[in-house]
Amino acid sequence: MLRGLLALGVAFAAELASSRIYVSSRALRHVEQLLHPSVERDFDYVELFNGFSLSSASDRVRKSLSSIRGIRVSVDSQMIPSSLLAQEYAPPHLARLQLDRPVGPDRGPYVYRYESRFQGRSQTINVMDSGIDNSHSALYGRIRYMRAYGDRDTDPHGHGTAVAGLIIGHRYSVAKEARIVSRTNWVNGVPTIDATLQCLRALRQLAASPTFCGDNWARRQHSVIITANAPWNDALDVAIQHVVTIFGIIVVASAGHGAADACQFTPSGSPPVITVGGIDQNDNFWLDGGHGPCVDVLAPAQALRSTGSHRLHLEPGSSIQDVEVLVDGTSFAAALSVGMAAAWADILQHSLLRERRPDYVRFLILSTAQAGAIRFVPPSTPNLVLKYVPGQIPG
């Protein structure tokens, strides 16, 4: 044992640190006396397990310690919450939220791990889009109600249904237990400013009346996703700032398309909005998406799997129960992000920070994002990718 300890001191002196280890032994006093002078102990744990911790320990050092009779070595690691769940064969866009590398269908299969409390259980997301076909099993029973401020058909375009699937669909989303209110802002197949303002006015009325439609505002908080942009519009910008600052509603928007400056459009350029750009499956910037300093975070925007509109894809009387589609664009990157925002807001709902909800949700999204991983990001655009790692949720 003594020869092993002397040799171990040399190993410590020669190698760089890699992780903390915990050393225990019945002959702890002799171990302390014979450790090489270059070995610095971290903390004493004599009263707990008759040992101490070392913050400098490579694989070679750990193996050397473990080989010495009478010494027990334990390695520091993250603790896994007991509520951790796993989604097998997860779609690549969910896997990218947890991996620090590109994803794609040929690089799987993937497992998406999440905590049971990180599912947006207390949250309602207001989807301002083309409507939602709620006959899909992934959405059935999850749509609280639908209001049309434009086209009154049930999503003949499929865009809103795919967005909804990426927000709350069990197979495709982060906020697997959130609910949706569909607020159609498309008129004659095109989103309009007037219909969007009507959606926001209705939401403001809901916020001012906690019992409106039986929805307890204090118990079930709201977020908004607006997937379309318009050339800068002061009225829409002021309306968005009102619902965010006065009522604490989180608003998420896509960065738009056409490789344009997101700051030149509303809502992507509105200061309180969380604006989401895109990346492709090779971790390149989504070149057709909006860019610039008004973009807050990037998220997967290529070949995302989601719910398809039965009305659009199935013939009447078809025996096929559900439709899955592949979609591209920053609208769908924003859908993933508003689900993440709702999951964070659900955590804050039960904390002392609930009054700072919009600002702190933005902080959590940006502070947990992966930095510097994306190639070909335009100048002045933040190189931050949406990320969620189980176990990093604040208490």
GROMACS .gro file of C-alpha atoms in nm:
model
  395
    1MET     CA    1   0.000   0.000   0.000
    2LEU     CA    2   0.285   0.244   0.088
    3ARG     CA    3   0.463   0.194  -0.245
    4GLY     CA    4   0.135   0.251  -0.423
    5LEU     CA    5   0.083   0.580  -0.241
    6LEU     CA    6   0.435   0.705  -0.320
    7ALA     CA    7   0.391   0.622  -0.687
    8LEU     CA    8   0.052   0.786  -0.680
    9GLY     CA    9   0.205   1.114  -0.566
   10VAL     CA   10   0.419   1.124  -0.879
   11ALA     CA   11   0.115   1.056  -1.093
   12PHE     CA   12  -0.069   1.348  -0.933
   13ALA     CA   13   0.226   1.578  -0.994
   14ALA     CA   14   0.249   1.484  -1.361
   15GLU     CA   15  -0.115   1.491  -1.470
   16LEU     CA   16  -0.377   1.764  -1.503
   17ALA     CA   17  -0.703   1.769  -1.313
   18SER     CA   18  -1.018   1.630  -1.467
   19SER     CA   19  -1.275   1.579  -1.186
   20ARG     CA   20  -1.329   1.560  -0.813
   21ILE     CA   21  -1.298   1.228  -0.632
   22TYR     CA   22  -1.369   1.116  -0.275
   23VAL     CA   23  -1.110   0.903  -0.097
   24SER     CA   24  -1.182   0.699   0.215
   25SER     CA   25  -0.978   0.447   0.414
   26ARG     CA   26  -0.972   0.294   0.760
   27ALA     CA   27  -0.603   0.386   0.772
   28LEU     CA   28  -0.677   0.747   0.679
   29ARG     CA   29  -0.399   0.897   0.897
   30HIS     CA   30  -0.133   0.698   0.714
   31VAL     CA   31  -0.281   0.794   0.378
   32GLU     CA   32  -0.260   1.162   0.469
   33GLN     CA   33   0.102   1.135   0.582
   34LEU     CA   34   0.219   0.957   0.271
   35LEU     CA   35   0.045   1.165   0.005
   36HIS     CA   36   0.278   1.349  -0.228
   37PRO     CA   37   0.325   1.721  -0.140
   38SER     CA   38   0.171   1.822  -0.474
   39VAL     CA   39  -0.159   1.663  -0.377
   40GLU     CA   40  -0.398   1.919  -0.224
   41ARG     CA   41  -0.707   1.804  -0.046
   42ASP     CA   42  -1.035   1.981  -0.116
   43PHE     CA   43  -1.254   1.912   0.186
   44ASP     CA   44  -1.236   1.687   0.490
   45TYR     CA   45  -1.522   1.441   0.539
   46VAL     CA   46  -1.377   1.249   0.834
   47GLU     CA   47  -1.699   1.275   1.031
   48LEU     CA   48  -1.906   1.144   0.739
   49PHE     CA   49  -1.710   0.867   0.569
   50ASN     CA   50  -1.357   0.884   0.715
   51GLY     CA   51  -1.212   1.048   0.409
   52PHE     CA   52  -1.158   1.363   0.204
   53SER     CA   53  -1.207   1.497  -0.147
   54LEU     CA   54  -0.952   1.578  -0.416
   55SER     CA   55  -1.040   1.818  -0.695
   56SER     CA   56  -0.751   1.702  -0.917
   57ALA     CA   57  -0.792   1.351  -1.047
   58SER     CA   58  -0.741   1.213  -1.396
   59ASP     CA   59  -0.857   0.871  -1.513
   60ARG     CA   60  -0.510   0.730  -1.452
   61VAL     CA   61  -0.500   0.865  -1.097
   62ARG     CA   62  -0.844   0.730  -1.015
   63LYS     CA   63  -0.749   0.387  -1.143
   64SER     CA   64  -0.425   0.393  -0.942
   65LEU     CA   65  -0.609   0.483  -0.625
   66SER     CA   66  -0.871   0.216  -0.681
   67SER     CA   67  -0.604  -0.050  -0.725
   68ILE     CA   68  -0.459   0.009  -0.376
   69ARG     CA   69  -0.598  -0.228  -0.119
   70GLY     CA   70  -0.781  -0.058   0.166
   71ILE     CA   71  -0.872   0.260  -0.024
   72ARG     CA   72  -1.216   0.334  -0.161
   73VAL     CA   73  -1.262   0.589  -0.438
   74SER     CA   74  -1.588   0.756  -0.546
   75VAL     CA   75  -1.625   0.995  -0.838
   76ASP     CA   76  -1.828   1.316  -0.829
   77SER     CA   77  -2.120   1.333  -1.074
   78GLN     CA   78  -2.456   1.499  -1.125
   79MET     CA   79  -2.747   1.351  -0.934
   80ILE     CA   80  -3.036   1.237  -1.150
   81PRO     CA   81  -3.376   1.357  -1.032
   82SER     CA   82  -3.612   1.077  -0.936
   83SER     CA   83  -3.874   1.229  -1.168
   84LEU     CA   84  -3.654   1.197  -1.478
   85LEU     CA   85  -3.840   1.053  -1.776
   86ALA     CA   86  -3.711   0.926  -2.109
   87GLN     CA   87  -3.868   0.947  -2.454
   88GLU     CA   88  -3.725   0.670  -2.670
   89TYR     CA   89  -3.682   0.725  -3.045
   90ALA     CA   90  -3.728   1.098  -3.004
   91PRO     CA   91  -3.730   1.318  -3.315
   92PRO     CA   92  -3.395   1.484  -3.399
   93HIS     CA   93  -3.518   1.835  -3.315
   94LEU     CA   94  -3.582   1.730  -2.953
   95ALA     CA   95  -3.247   1.555  -2.933
   96ARG     CA   96  -3.070   1.874  -3.047
   97LEU     CA   97  -3.201   2.050  -2.737
   98GLN     CA   98  -2.978   1.821  -2.529
   99LEU     CA   99  -2.685   1.730  -2.754
  100ASP     CA  100  -2.390   1.955  -2.834
  101ARG     CA  101  -2.364   1.830  -3.192
  102PRO     CA  102  -2.563   1.814  -3.517
  103VAL     CA  103  -2.856   1.576  -3.541
  104GLY     CA  104  -3.042   1.407  -3.823
  105PRO     CA  105  -3.247   1.098  -3.905
  106ASP     CA  106  -2.934   0.905  -4.002
  107ARG     CA  107  -2.756   0.984  -3.674
  108GLY     CA  108  -3.014   0.837  -3.434
  109PRO     CA  109  -3.190   0.679  -3.264
  110TYR     CA  110  -3.221   0.945  -2.995
  111VAL     CA  111  -3.346   0.954  -2.639
  112TYR     CA  112  -3.492   1.277  -2.501
  113ARG     CA  113  -3.476   1.299  -2.120
  114TYR     CA  114  -3.685   1.541  -1.921
  115GLU     CA  115  -3.817   1.605  -1.573
  116SER     CA  116  -4.182   1.550  -1.499
  117ARG     CA  117  -4.218   1.905  -1.365
  118PHE     CA  118  -4.065   2.054  -1.683
  119GLN     CA  119  -4.372   2.011  -1.904
  120GLY     CA  120  -4.562   2.338  -1.871
  121ARG     CA  121  -4.846   2.184  -1.672
  122SER     CA  122  -4.988   2.519  -1.552
  123GLN     CA  123  -4.942   2.702  -1.881
  124THR     CA  124  -5.168   2.797  -2.170
  125ILE     CA  125  -5.009   2.897  -2.501
  126ASN     CA  126  -5.211   3.121  -2.730
  127VAL     CA  127  -5.128   3.025  -3.088
  128MET     CA  128  -5.187   3.305  -3.339
  129ASP     CA  129  -5.175   3.117  -3.667
  130SER     CA  130  -5.391   2.954  -3.935
  131GLY     CA  131  -5.606   2.759  -3.689
  132ILE     CA  132  -5.563   2.405  -3.556
  133ASP     CA  133  -5.705   2.069  -3.660
  134ASN     CA  134  -5.764   1.920  -3.315
  135SER     CA  135  -5.869   1.579  -3.444
  136HIS     CA  136  -5.507   1.460  -3.433
  137SER     CA  137  -5.456   1.227  -3.135
  138ALA     CA  138  -5.146   1.422  -3.023
  139LEU     CA  139  -5.365   1.731  -2.983
  140TYR     CA  140  -5.702   1.584  -2.891
  141GLY     CA  141  -5.825   1.719  -2.559
  142ARG     CA  142  -5.534   1.962  -2.533
  143ILE     CA  143  -5.699   2.257  -2.708
  144ARG     CA  144  -5.886   2.461  -2.447
  145TYR     CA  145  -6.088   2.648  -2.705
  146MET     CA  146  -6.056   2.802  -3.051
  147ARG     CA  147  -6.134   3.156  -3.158
  148ALA     CA  148  -6.127   3.275  -3.517
  149TYR     CA  149  -6.056   3.642  -3.588
  150GLY     CA  150  -6.019   3.569  -3.958
  151ASP     CA  151  -6.070   3.245  -4.150
  152ARG     CA  152  -6.322   3.026  -3.968
  153ASP     CA  153  -6.226   2.693  -4.123
  154THR     CA  154  -6.031   2.437  -3.919
  155ASP     CA  155  -5.682   2.496  -4.056
  156PRO     CA  156  -5.709   2.412  -4.425
  157HIS     CA  157  -5.344   2.521  -4.459
  158GLY     CA  158  -5.182   2.291  -4.200
  159HIS     CA  159  -4.941   2.554  -4.068
  160GLY     CA  160  -5.109   2.611  -3.731
  161THR     CA  161  -5.159   2.238  -3.672
  162ALA     CA  162  -4.788   2.171  -3.723
  163VAL     CA  163  -4.699   2.461  -3.491
  164ALA     CA  164  -4.934   2.322  -3.224
  165GLY     CA  165  -4.776   1.978  -3.245
  166LEU     CA  166  -4.431   2.124  -3.175
  167ILE     CA  167  -4.568   2.312  -2.874
  168ILE     CA  168  -4.770   2.042  -2.694
  169GLY     CA  169  -4.758   1.719  -2.898
  170HIS     CA  170  -4.634   1.436  -2.673
  171ARG     CA  171  -4.402   1.300  -2.941
  172TYR     CA  172  -4.271   1.632  -3.068
  173SER     CA  173  -4.265   1.895  -2.791
  174VAL     CA  174  -4.110   2.017  -2.467
  175ALA     CA  175  -4.432   2.140  -2.303
  176LYS     CA  176  -4.603   1.803  -2.310
  177GLU     CA  177  -4.867   1.893  -2.049
  178ALA     CA  178  -4.944   2.253  -2.148
  179ARG     CA  179  -5.268   2.359  -2.313
  180ILE     CA  180  -5.336   2.566  -2.622
  181VAL     CA  181  -5.586   2.835  -2.717
  182SER     CA  182  -5.610   2.868  -3.093
  183ARG     CA  183  -5.655   3.228  -3.208
  184THR     CA  184  -5.675   3.236  -3.587
  185ASN     CA  185  -5.519   3.553  -3.732
  186TRP     CA  186  -5.527   3.445  -4.099
  187VAL     CA  187  -5.774   3.614  -4.335
  188ASN     CA  188  -5.828   3.458  -4.676
  189GLY     CA  189  -5.524   3.239  -4.623
  190VAL     CA  190  -5.289   3.521  -4.516
  191PRO     CA  191  -5.206   3.648  -4.162
  192THR     CA  192  -5.304   4.013  -4.110
  193ILE     CA  193  -5.215   4.284  -3.859
  194ASP     CA  194  -5.582   4.361  -3.789
  195ALA     CA  195  -5.665   4.001  -3.699
  196THR     CA  196  -5.351   3.982  -3.482
  197LEU     CA  197  -5.455   4.299  -3.296
  198GLN     CA  198  -5.798   4.148  -3.237
  199CYS     CA  199  -5.631   3.836  -3.094
  200LEU     CA  200  -5.422   4.050  -2.858
  201ARG     CA  201  -5.727   4.255  -2.754
  202ALA     CA  202  -5.915   3.938  -2.664
  203LEU     CA  203  -5.615   3.813  -2.468
  204ARG     CA  204  -5.595   4.142  -2.283
  205GLN     CA  205  -5.963   4.108  -2.189
  206LEU     CA  206  -5.896   3.757  -2.064
  207ALA     CA  207  -5.607   3.883  -1.852
  208ALA     CA  208  -5.824   4.156  -1.702
  209SER     CA  209  -6.103   3.908  -1.618
  210PRO     CA  210  -5.957   3.610  -1.427
  211THR     CA  211  -6.280   3.411  -1.449
  212PHE     CA  212  -6.329   3.466  -1.823
  213CYS     CA  213  -6.435   3.133  -1.981
  214GLY     CA  214  -6.372   2.968  -1.645
  215ASP     CA  215  -5.998   3.021  -1.681
  216ASN     CA  216  -5.835   3.113  -1.351
  217TRP     CA  217  -5.565   3.354  -1.460
  218ALA     CA  218  -5.377   3.337  -1.131
  219ARG     CA  219  -5.359   2.958  -1.152
  220ARG     CA  220  -5.307   2.909  -1.525
  221GLN     CA  221  -5.073   3.161  -1.688
  222HIS     CA  222  -5.047   3.243  -2.055
  223SER     CA  223  -4.788   3.275  -2.329
  224VAL     CA  224  -4.827   3.381  -2.692
  225ILE     CA  225  -4.665   3.268  -3.014
  226ILE     CA  226  -4.697   3.482  -3.328
  227THR     CA  227  -4.545   3.301  -3.625
  228ALA     CA  228  -4.589   3.574  -3.888
  229ASN     CA  229  -4.420   3.912  -3.923
  230ALA     CA  230  -4.514   4.239  -4.094
  231PRO     CA  231  -4.307   4.543  -4.192
  232TRP     CA  232  -4.261   4.754  -3.882
  233ASN     CA  233  -4.596   4.853  -3.734
  234ASP     CA  234  -4.618   5.088  -3.434
  235ALA     CA  235  -4.968   4.980  -3.332
  236LEU     CA  236  -4.874   4.613  -3.315
  237ASP     CA  237  -4.551   4.693  -3.131
  238VAL     CA  238  -4.731   4.899  -2.864
  239ALA     CA  239  -4.998   4.631  -2.823
  240ILE     CA  240  -4.735   4.362  -2.768
  241GLN     CA  241  -4.544   4.576  -2.519
  242HIS     CA  242  -4.872   4.633  -2.332
  243VAL     CA  243  -4.958   4.265  -2.283
  244VAL     CA  244  -4.599   4.185  -2.181
  245THR     CA  245  -4.531   4.470  -1.940
  246ILE     CA  246  -4.878   4.513  -1.789
  247PHE     CA  247  -5.000   4.155  -1.772
  248GLY     CA  248  -4.677   3.954  -1.766
  249ILE     CA  249  -4.757   3.755  -2.079
  250ILE     CA  250  -4.461   3.594  -2.256
  251VAL     CA  251  -4.457   3.661  -2.631
  252VAL     CA  252  -4.243   3.450  -2.865
  253ALA     CA  253  -4.208   3.526  -3.236
  254SER     CA  254  -4.026   3.380  -3.532
  255ALA     CA  255  -3.739   3.576  -3.683
  256GLY     CA  256  -3.913   3.559  -4.021
  257HIS     CA  257  -3.781   3.446  -4.357
  258GLY     CA  258  -3.612   3.589  -4.665
  259ALA     CA  259  -3.278   3.644  -4.488
  260ALA     CA  260  -3.400   3.985  -4.368
  261ASP     CA  261  -3.310   4.191  -4.063
  262ALA     CA  262  -3.559   4.087  -3.793
  263CYS     CA  263  -3.541   4.435  -3.638
  264GLN     CA  264  -3.725   4.578  -3.939
  265PHE     CA  265  -4.039   4.375  -3.870
  266THR     CA  266  -4.308   4.338  -3.606
  267PRO     CA  267  -4.328   4.144  -3.380
  268SER     CA  268  -3.975   4.007  -3.434
  269GLY     CA  269  -3.822   4.351  -3.370
  270SER     CA  270  -4.032   4.437  -3.063
  271PRO     CA  271  -3.805   4.464  -2.754
  272PRO     CA  272  -4.011   4.249  -2.511
  273VAL     CA  273  -4.050   3.963  -2.759
  274ILE     CA  274  -3.834   3.649  -2.749
  275THR     CA  275  -3.736   3.627  -3.117
  276VAL     CA  276  -3.623   3.291  -3.252
  277GLY     CA  277  -3.400   3.226  -3.552
  278GLY     CA  278  -3.319   2.888  -3.704
  279ILE     CA  279  -3.048   2.628  -3.759
  280ASP     CA  280  -3.034   2.332  -3.995
  281GLN     CA  281  -2.953   1.970  -3.911
  282ASN     CA  282  -2.581   2.027  -3.971
  283ASP     CA  283  -2.560   2.308  -3.716
  284ASN     CA  284  -2.547   2.578  -3.980
  285PHE     CA  285  -2.747   2.898  -3.953
  286TRP     CA  286  -3.083   2.872  -4.132
  287LEU     CA  287  -2.995   3.104  -4.420
  288ASP     CA  288  -3.355   3.177  -4.519
  289GLY     CA  289  -3.437   3.297  -4.167
  290GLY     CA  290  -3.429   3.643  -4.016
  291HIS     CA  291  -3.108   3.766  -3.853
  292GLY     CA  292  -2.964   4.059  -3.662
  293PRO     CA  293  -2.941   4.183  -3.302
  294CYS     CA  294  -3.317   4.146  -3.244
  295VAL     CA  295  -3.282   3.767  -3.266
  296ASP     CA  296  -3.250   3.627  -2.914
  297VAL     CA  297  -3.190   3.256  -2.967
  298LEU     CA  298  -3.167   2.992  -3.240
  299ALA     CA  299  -3.354   2.662  -3.258
  300PRO     CA  300  -3.394   2.372  -3.505
  301ALA     CA  301  -3.575   2.489  -3.820
  302GLN     CA  302  -3.516   2.207  -4.070
  303ALA     CA  303  -3.706   1.879  -4.113
  304LEU     CA  304  -3.898   1.900  -3.787
  305ARG     CA  305  -4.153   1.623  -3.736
  306SER     CA  306  -4.495   1.736  -3.621
  307THR     CA  307  -4.871   1.690  -3.643
  308GLY     CA  308  -5.035   1.717  -3.983
  309SER     CA  309  -5.382   1.850  -4.057
  310HIS     CA  310  -5.617   1.563  -4.137
  311ARG     CA  311  -5.829   1.799  -4.344
  312LEU     CA  312  -5.531   1.885  -4.562
  313HIS     CA  313  -5.366   1.544  -4.595
  314LEU     CA  314  -5.644   1.284  -4.570
  315GLU     CA  315  -5.937   1.203  -4.793
  316PRO     CA  316  -6.280   1.180  -4.624
  317GLY     CA  317  -6.332   0.830  -4.482
  318SER     CA  318  -5.960   0.750  -4.476
  319SER     CA  319  -5.860   0.472  -4.236
  320ILE     CA  320  -5.536   0.652  -4.142
  321GLN     CA  321  -5.570   0.782  -3.787
  322ASP     CA  322  -5.289   1.040  -3.767
  323VAL     CA  323  -5.069   1.232  -4.006
  324GLU     CA  324  -4.706   1.324  -3.939
  325VAL     CA  325  -4.541   1.596  -4.147
  326LEU     CA  326  -4.190   1.733  -4.195
  327VAL     CA  327  -4.176   2.112  -4.175
  328ASP     CA  328  -3.909   2.380  -4.221
  329GLY     CA  329  -3.884   2.739  -4.107
  330THR     CA  330  -3.841   2.973  -3.812
  331SER     CA  331  -4.213   2.950  -3.732
  332PHE     CA  332  -4.147   2.598  -3.612
  333ALA     CA  333  -3.825   2.697  -3.433
  334ALA     CA  334  -4.038   2.950  -3.246
  335ALA     CA  335  -4.292   2.677  -3.165
  336LEU     CA  336  -4.023   2.471  -2.993
  337SER     CA  337  -3.906   2.781  -2.808
  338VAL     CA  338  -4.246   2.888  -2.677
  339GLY     CA  339  -4.284   2.535  -2.539
  340MET     CA  340  -3.953   2.577  -2.361
  341ALA     CA  341  -4.064   2.918  -2.232
  342ALA     CA  342  -4.385   2.766  -2.098
  343ALA     CA  343  -4.192   2.491  -1.923
  344TRP     CA  344  -3.965   2.747  -1.753
  345ALA     CA  345  -4.267   2.964  -1.665
  346ASP     CA  346  -4.431   2.664  -1.502
  347ILE     CA  347  -4.127   2.626  -1.276
  348LEU     CA  348  -4.133   2.997  -1.190
  349GLN     CA  349  -4.506   2.979  -1.119
  350HIS     CA  350  -4.419   2.789  -0.802
  351SER     CA  351  -4.120   3.004  -0.702
  352LEU     CA  352  -4.065   3.344  -0.545
  353LEU     CA  353  -3.973   3.485  -0.889
  354ARG     CA  354  -4.320   3.456  -1.042
  355GLU     CA  355  -4.368   3.835  -1.052
  356ARG     CA  356  -4.064   3.866  -1.280
  357ARG     CA  357  -4.194   3.600  -1.512
  358PRO     CA  358  -4.134   3.739  -1.869
  359ASP     CA  359  -3.792   3.886  -1.794
  360TYR     CA  360  -3.673   3.586  -1.598
  361VAL     CA  361  -3.800   3.336  -1.854
  362ARG     CA  362  -3.596   3.521  -2.118
  363PHE     CA  363  -3.295   3.510  -1.883
  364LEU     CA  364  -3.333   3.134  -1.829
  365ILE     CA  365  -3.363   3.063  -2.202
  366LEU     CA  366  -3.056   3.269  -2.286
  367SER     CA  367  -2.842   3.164  -1.988
  368THR     CA  368  -2.897   2.791  -2.053
  369ALA     CA  369  -2.843   2.817  -2.431
  370GLN     CA  370  -2.539   2.663  -2.597
  371ALA     CA  371  -2.301   2.935  -2.717
  372GLY     CA  372  -2.078   2.944  -3.024
  373ALA     CA  373  -2.180   2.610  -3.177
  374ILE     CA  374  -2.341   2.726  -3.503
  375ARG     CA  375  -2.157   2.800  -3.827
  376PHE     CA  376  -2.223   3.083  -4.072
  377VAL     CA  377  -2.413   3.299  -3.825
  378PRO     CA  378  -2.452   3.651  -3.972
  379PRO     CA  379  -2.279   3.941  -3.798
  380SER     CA  380  -2.458   4.088  -3.497
  381THR     CA  381  -2.677   3.776  -3.465
  382PRO     CA  382  -2.633   3.594  -3.130
  383ASN     CA  383  -2.479   3.249  -3.166
  384LEU     CA  384  -2.698   3.084  -2.902
  385VAL     CA  385  -2.888   2.757  -2.945
  386LEU     CA  386  -3.191   2.660  -2.739
  387LYS     CA  387  -3.096   2.394  -2.484
  388TYR     CA  388  -3.244   2.201  -2.194
  389VAL     CA  389  -3.042   1.976  -1.964
  390PRO     CA  390  -3.230   1.780  -1.695
  391GLY     CA  391  -3.117   1.864  -1.344
  392GLN     CA  392  -3.039   2.230  -1.414
  393ILE     CA  393  -3.378   2.358  -1.307
  394PRO     CA  394  -3.363   2.611  -1.022
  395GLY     CA  395  -3.546   2.505  -0.708
   0.00000   0.00000   0.00000
